[in-house]
């Protein structure tokens, strides 16, 4: 069960109790797992549209919420044998604020998860090419093997003679799941344009619907309470409304601030104030014995 507060914000009913436990010192935060998610874009007559999926309501985390393709880093995503094109691992380490192995793992997770969940592959046979079609039984068998972790992303690329195109990604923002959540992720959000010839599909067992939607239409759906979303999702959508094309978004990515956004919970005059730095719309006031407002 989830609650929708202030439009379509995803708000678990157990949050107030966990926030109070954190404030009282009775809750020890779990270490967040590194993750990556990709905002796939394509141009339309109304500006760029973004690919979103709706998580199944049965999912323990953010069930029913709209999100982007993505997921946690696989331990093998930092395999040094990954075939690589674009900015170096050192460049990405500096951009993402991690070491080189961590940078490769995060970028690999972004590309791998996009393929696993949307059927879109940011890779090519050479540093200046991109796969044009990822449909067919042989591609599906490879994708299923990746999902089942029967093969690593490096092995998949090697077998197909492909190189990962890190230059097709732009790092956009970074959010860390609040300390009071039982499942925590340190997530880097990327942007990428849908490669020519490829098309998205609902390849994820975690989603029951996928859509291409303009950021403005998605934000309006959230504001009406029709589309359920987590704070980083609606925040990134609002940010994308300023751009007229996918190229404009990608061109803006290098200047984006990647300082992590982490919610804070503090006790103020008998109530708990939950806030996300730089995002006042998500601030919640929770009486010490009641529900959020």
Coordinates of C-alpha atoms in Angstrom, one line a residue:
X1 CA 0.0 0.0 0.0
X2 CA 1.2 3.5 -0.8
X3 CA -0.3 6.9 -0.1
X4 CA -0.4 9.8 -2.6
X5 CA 0.4 13.1 -0.9
X6 CA 0.5 16.4 -2.8
X7 CA -0.5 15.3 -6.2
X8 CA 0.9 11.9 -7.2
X9 CA 3.9 11.7 -4.8
X10 CA 4.7 8.1 -3.8
X11 CA 4.5 8.1 0.0
X12 CA 4.8 4.8 2.0
X13 CA 2.5 4.7 5.0
X14 CA 5.3 3.4 7.2
X15 CA 7.5 6.4 6.7
X16 CA 6.3 8.5 9.7
X17 CA 7.1 5.6 12.1
X18 CA 10.5 5.0 10.6
X19 CA 11.3 8.7 10.6
X20 CA 10.5 8.9 14.3
X21 CA 12.6 5.9 15.0
X22 CA 15.5 7.5 13.1
X23 CA 15.1 10.8 15.0
X24 CA 15.0 8.9 18.3
X25 CA 18.2 7.0 17.5
X26 CA 16.3 3.6 17.3
X27 CA 17.0 3.1 13.6
X28 CA 20.4 2.4 12.0
X29 CA 20.5 3.4 8.4
X30 CA 21.4 0.7 5.9
X31 CA 24.2 1.4 3.4
X32 CA 22.8 2.4 0.1
X33 CA 23.4 0.2 -3.0
X34 CA 24.8 2.0 -6.1
X35 CA 22.4 2.1 -8.9
X36 CA 21.8 3.9 -12.3
X37 CA 18.8 4.9 -14.2
X38 CA 18.4 6.4 -17.7
X39 CA 16.0 8.9 -19.1
X40 CA 15.6 7.8 -22.7
X41 CA 14.5 10.7 -24.9
X42 CA 13.2 11.1 -28.4
X43 CA 12.0 14.2 -30.2
X44 CA 8.3 14.8 -31.0
X45 CA 6.3 17.7 -32.4
X46 CA 5.7 18.8 -28.8
X47 CA 9.4 18.6 -27.8
X48 CA 11.3 15.7 -26.3
X49 CA 9.4 12.8 -24.9
X50 CA 10.8 10.5 -22.2
X51 CA 10.3 6.8 -21.8
X52 CA 8.7 5.7 -18.5
X53 CA 7.5 2.5 -17.0
X54 CA 5.0 1.9 -14.3
X55 CA 6.2 -0.5 -11.6
X56 CA 3.8 -3.3 -10.8
X57 CA 1.7 -2.6 -7.7
X58 CA 3.0 -5.9 -6.2
X59 CA 6.5 -4.5 -6.1
X60 CA 7.8 -4.0 -2.5
X61 CA 9.6 -0.8 -3.5
X62 CA 7.6 2.0 -5.2
X63 CA 4.8 -0.3 -6.5
X64 CA 2.5 1.5 -8.9
X65 CA 4.9 4.4 -9.4
X66 CA 6.2 5.7 -12.7
X67 CA 9.9 5.6 -13.2
X68 CA 12.7 5.2 -15.7
X69 CA 14.6 2.0 -16.7
X70 CA 17.3 1.3 -14.2
X71 CA 18.5 -0.8 -11.3
X72 CA 21.4 -1.7 -9.1
X73 CA 25.0 -2.2 -10.1
X74 CA 25.9 -5.8 -10.7
X75 CA 29.2 -6.9 -9.0
X76 CA 30.6 -7.8 -12.5
X77 CA 29.8 -4.4 -14.0
X78 CA 33.3 -3.2 -13.0
X79 CA 34.9 -6.0 -15.0
X80 CA 38.0 -4.5 -16.6
X81 CA 37.4 -6.4 -19.8
X82 CA 34.3 -4.4 -20.7
X83 CA 34.7 -3.1 -24.3
X84 CA 34.5 0.7 -24.0
X85 CA 34.1 3.7 -26.2
X86 CA 33.7 7.4 -25.4
X87 CA 35.1 9.3 -22.4
X88 CA 37.7 7.4 -20.4
X89 CA 37.0 5.7 -17.1
X90 CA 39.1 8.4 -15.5
X91 CA 36.9 11.1 -17.0
X92 CA 33.8 9.3 -15.8
X93 CA 35.3 8.8 -12.3
X94 CA 35.8 12.6 -12.0
X95 CA 32.4 13.3 -13.4
X96 CA 30.6 10.9 -11.1
X97 CA 32.7 11.4 -8.0
X98 CA 33.9 7.8 -7.6
X99 CA 36.9 5.8 -8.4
X100 CA 37.5 4.3 -11.9
X101 CA 36.1 0.9 -11.1
X102 CA 33.0 2.4 -9.6
X103 CA 32.6 4.7 -12.6
X104 CA 32.7 1.8 -15.0
X105 CA 30.2 -0.1 -12.9
X106 CA 27.8 2.8 -12.8
X107 CA 28.0 3.5 -16.5
X108 CA 27.7 -0.2 -17.3
X109 CA 24.7 -0.5 -15.0
X110 CA 23.0 2.4 -16.8
X111 CA 23.5 0.8 -20.3
X112 CA 22.8 -2.8 -19.1
X113 CA 19.6 -2.0 -17.3
X114 CA 18.3 0.1 -20.2
X115 CA 18.8 -3.0 -22.4
X116 CA 17.3 -5.3 -19.8
X117 CA 14.2 -3.2 -19.1
X118 CA 13.6 -1.4 -22.4
X119 CA 15.3 -3.4 -25.0
X120 CA 17.5 -0.4 -26.0
X121 CA 21.2 -0.9 -26.3
X122 CA 23.7 1.9 -26.2
X123 CA 26.5 0.0 -27.9
X124 CA 27.9 -0.6 -31.4
X125 CA 30.4 -2.6 -33.4
X126 CA 32.8 0.3 -33.4
X127 CA 33.3 3.5 -31.4
X128 CA 31.2 5.5 -33.9
X129 CA 28.4 3.1 -34.6
X130 CA 25.2 2.0 -32.7
X131 CA 23.3 -1.2 -33.0
X132 CA 20.2 -0.6 -35.2
X133 CA 17.9 -3.4 -34.1
X134 CA 17.8 -5.5 -31.0
X135 CA 14.8 -7.6 -31.7
X136 CA 14.7 -11.3 -32.5
X137 CA 15.0 -14.5 -30.6
X138 CA 18.7 -14.4 -30.4
X139 CA 18.7 -10.9 -28.9
X140 CA 16.0 -11.9 -26.5
X141 CA 17.9 -15.0 -25.3
X142 CA 20.9 -12.7 -24.5
X143 CA 18.8 -10.2 -22.7
X144 CA 17.2 -12.9 -20.6
X145 CA 20.6 -14.3 -19.7
X146 CA 21.7 -10.8 -18.5
X147 CA 18.5 -10.5 -16.4
X148 CA 19.1 -13.9 -14.9
X149 CA 22.7 -12.9 -14.2
X150 CA 23.8 -16.1 -16.2
X151 CA 26.2 -13.9 -18.2
X152 CA 27.9 -10.6 -17.4
X153 CA 27.6 -7.5 -19.5
X154 CA 31.3 -7.8 -20.5
X155 CA 30.7 -11.3 -21.7
X156 CA 27.6 -10.3 -23.7
X157 CA 29.5 -7.4 -25.4
X158 CA 32.5 -9.6 -26.2
X159 CA 30.4 -12.4 -27.7
X160 CA 28.6 -10.0 -30.0
X161 CA 31.7 -7.9 -30.8
X162 CA 30.2 -4.8 -29.4
X163 CA 31.6 -1.8 -27.5
X164 CA 29.8 0.2 -24.9
X165 CA 29.1 3.8 -26.1
X166 CA 29.6 5.8 -22.9
X167 CA 29.6 9.0 -25.0
X168 CA 25.9 8.5 -25.7
X169 CA 25.1 9.1 -22.0
X170 CA 25.0 12.3 -20.1
X171 CA 25.1 12.3 -16.2
X172 CA 22.1 14.4 -15.1
X173 CA 21.7 14.2 -11.3
X174 CA 22.2 12.0 -8.3
X175 CA 19.8 11.1 -5.5
X176 CA 20.3 8.9 -2.4
X177 CA 17.3 7.1 -0.8
X178 CA 16.5 8.6 2.6
X179 CA 18.2 7.1 5.6
X180 CA 15.0 5.8 7.1
X181 CA 14.2 3.6 4.1
X182 CA 14.8 -0.2 4.5
X183 CA 15.9 -0.4 0.8
X184 CA 18.4 2.3 -0.1
X185 CA 20.0 3.3 -3.4
X186 CA 22.6 5.8 -4.4
X187 CA 21.4 6.5 -7.9
X188 CA 22.9 8.3 -10.7
X189 CA 20.4 9.6 -13.3
X190 CA 21.6 9.7 -16.9
X191 CA 20.0 11.1 -20.1
X192 CA 20.4 9.5 -23.6
X193 CA 18.7 9.8 -27.0
X194 CA 16.9 6.7 -28.4
X195 CA 19.3 5.4 -31.1
X196 CA 18.1 5.5 -34.7
X197 CA 16.4 2.2 -35.7
X198 CA 15.8 1.0 -32.1
X199 CA 12.5 1.0 -30.3
X200 CA 11.5 0.6 -26.7
X201 CA 9.4 -2.2 -25.4
X202 CA 8.2 -3.4 -22.0
X203 CA 10.9 -6.0 -21.4
X204 CA 10.8 -5.7 -17.6
X205 CA 9.0 -8.2 -15.3
X206 CA 8.8 -5.3 -12.8
X207 CA 6.6 -3.1 -15.0
X208 CA 3.0 -3.5 -16.2
X209 CA 3.0 -0.5 -18.6
X210 CA 5.4 1.7 -20.5
X211 CA 4.8 5.1 -22.1
X212 CA 6.5 7.8 -24.2
X213 CA 5.4 11.1 -22.6
X214 CA 6.6 14.7 -22.7
X215 CA 8.0 15.8 -19.3
X216 CA 5.4 18.5 -19.1
X217 CA 2.5 16.1 -19.7
X218 CA 3.9 13.7 -17.1
X219 CA 4.3 16.5 -14.6
X220 CA 0.8 17.7 -15.1
X221 CA -0.4 14.1 -14.6
X222 CA 1.5 14.0 -11.4
X223 CA 0.0 17.3 -10.2
X224 CA -3.5 16.0 -10.9
X225 CA -2.7 12.9 -8.8
X226 CA -3.1 10.6 -11.8
X227 CA 0.6 9.5 -12.1
X228 CA 2.3 8.3 -9.0
X229 CA 6.0 9.1 -8.7
X230 CA 8.9 9.3 -6.3
X231 CA 10.5 12.7 -5.6
X232 CA 13.5 12.3 -7.9
X233 CA 11.3 11.2 -10.8
X234 CA 9.0 14.2 -10.7
X235 CA 12.0 16.5 -9.9
X236 CA 13.9 15.4 -13.0
X237 CA 10.8 15.7 -15.2
X238 CA 10.2 19.3 -14.1
X239 CA 13.9 20.0 -15.0
X240 CA 13.5 18.5 -18.5
X241 CA 10.6 20.8 -19.4
X242 CA 13.1 23.6 -20.0
X243 CA 14.5 21.9 -23.2
X244 CA 13.1 21.8 -26.7
X245 CA 15.0 18.9 -28.1
X246 CA 16.9 15.8 -27.0
X247 CA 20.1 17.3 -28.2
X248 CA 19.6 20.3 -26.0
X249 CA 19.2 18.0 -23.0
X250 CA 22.4 16.1 -23.8
X251 CA 24.3 19.3 -24.4
X252 CA 23.2 20.6 -21.0
X253 CA 24.3 17.4 -19.1
X254 CA 28.1 18.2 -18.7
X255 CA 27.3 21.3 -16.6
X256 CA 24.8 19.6 -14.3
X257 CA 25.5 19.5 -10.6
X258 CA 25.9 16.0 -9.3
X259 CA 25.9 16.8 -5.6
X260 CA 23.8 14.0 -4.1
X261 CA 20.3 14.9 -3.0
X262 CA 19.6 13.2 0.3
X263 CA 16.4 13.8 2.3
X264 CA 16.9 14.9 5.9
X265 CA 14.5 14.4 8.9
X266 CA 14.8 16.7 11.9
X267 CA 12.7 17.4 15.0
X268 CA 11.3 20.9 15.1
X269 CA 8.9 22.1 17.8
X270 CA 7.1 18.8 18.3
X271 CA 7.0 17.7 14.7
X272 CA 9.3 16.0 12.3
X273 CA 10.2 18.0 9.2
X274 CA 11.2 15.9 6.2
X275 CA 12.9 17.8 3.4
X276 CA 14.9 17.3 0.3
X277 CA 17.6 20.0 -0.1
X278 CA 16.8 22.2 -3.1
X279 CA 13.3 20.7 -3.6
X280 CA 10.9 22.5 -1.3
X281 CA 7.8 20.9 -2.9
X282 CA 8.5 17.6 -1.2
X283 CA 8.8 19.0 2.4
X284 CA 6.6 17.1 4.9
X285 CA 5.6 18.1 8.4
X286 CA 4.9 15.1 10.5
X287 CA 3.5 15.5 14.1
X288 CA 5.4 13.3 16.5
X289 CA 2.2 11.2 16.9
X290 CA 0.4 11.7 13.6
X291 CA 0.4 11.5 9.8
X292 CA 2.3 13.8 7.4
X293 CA 1.0 17.1 6.2

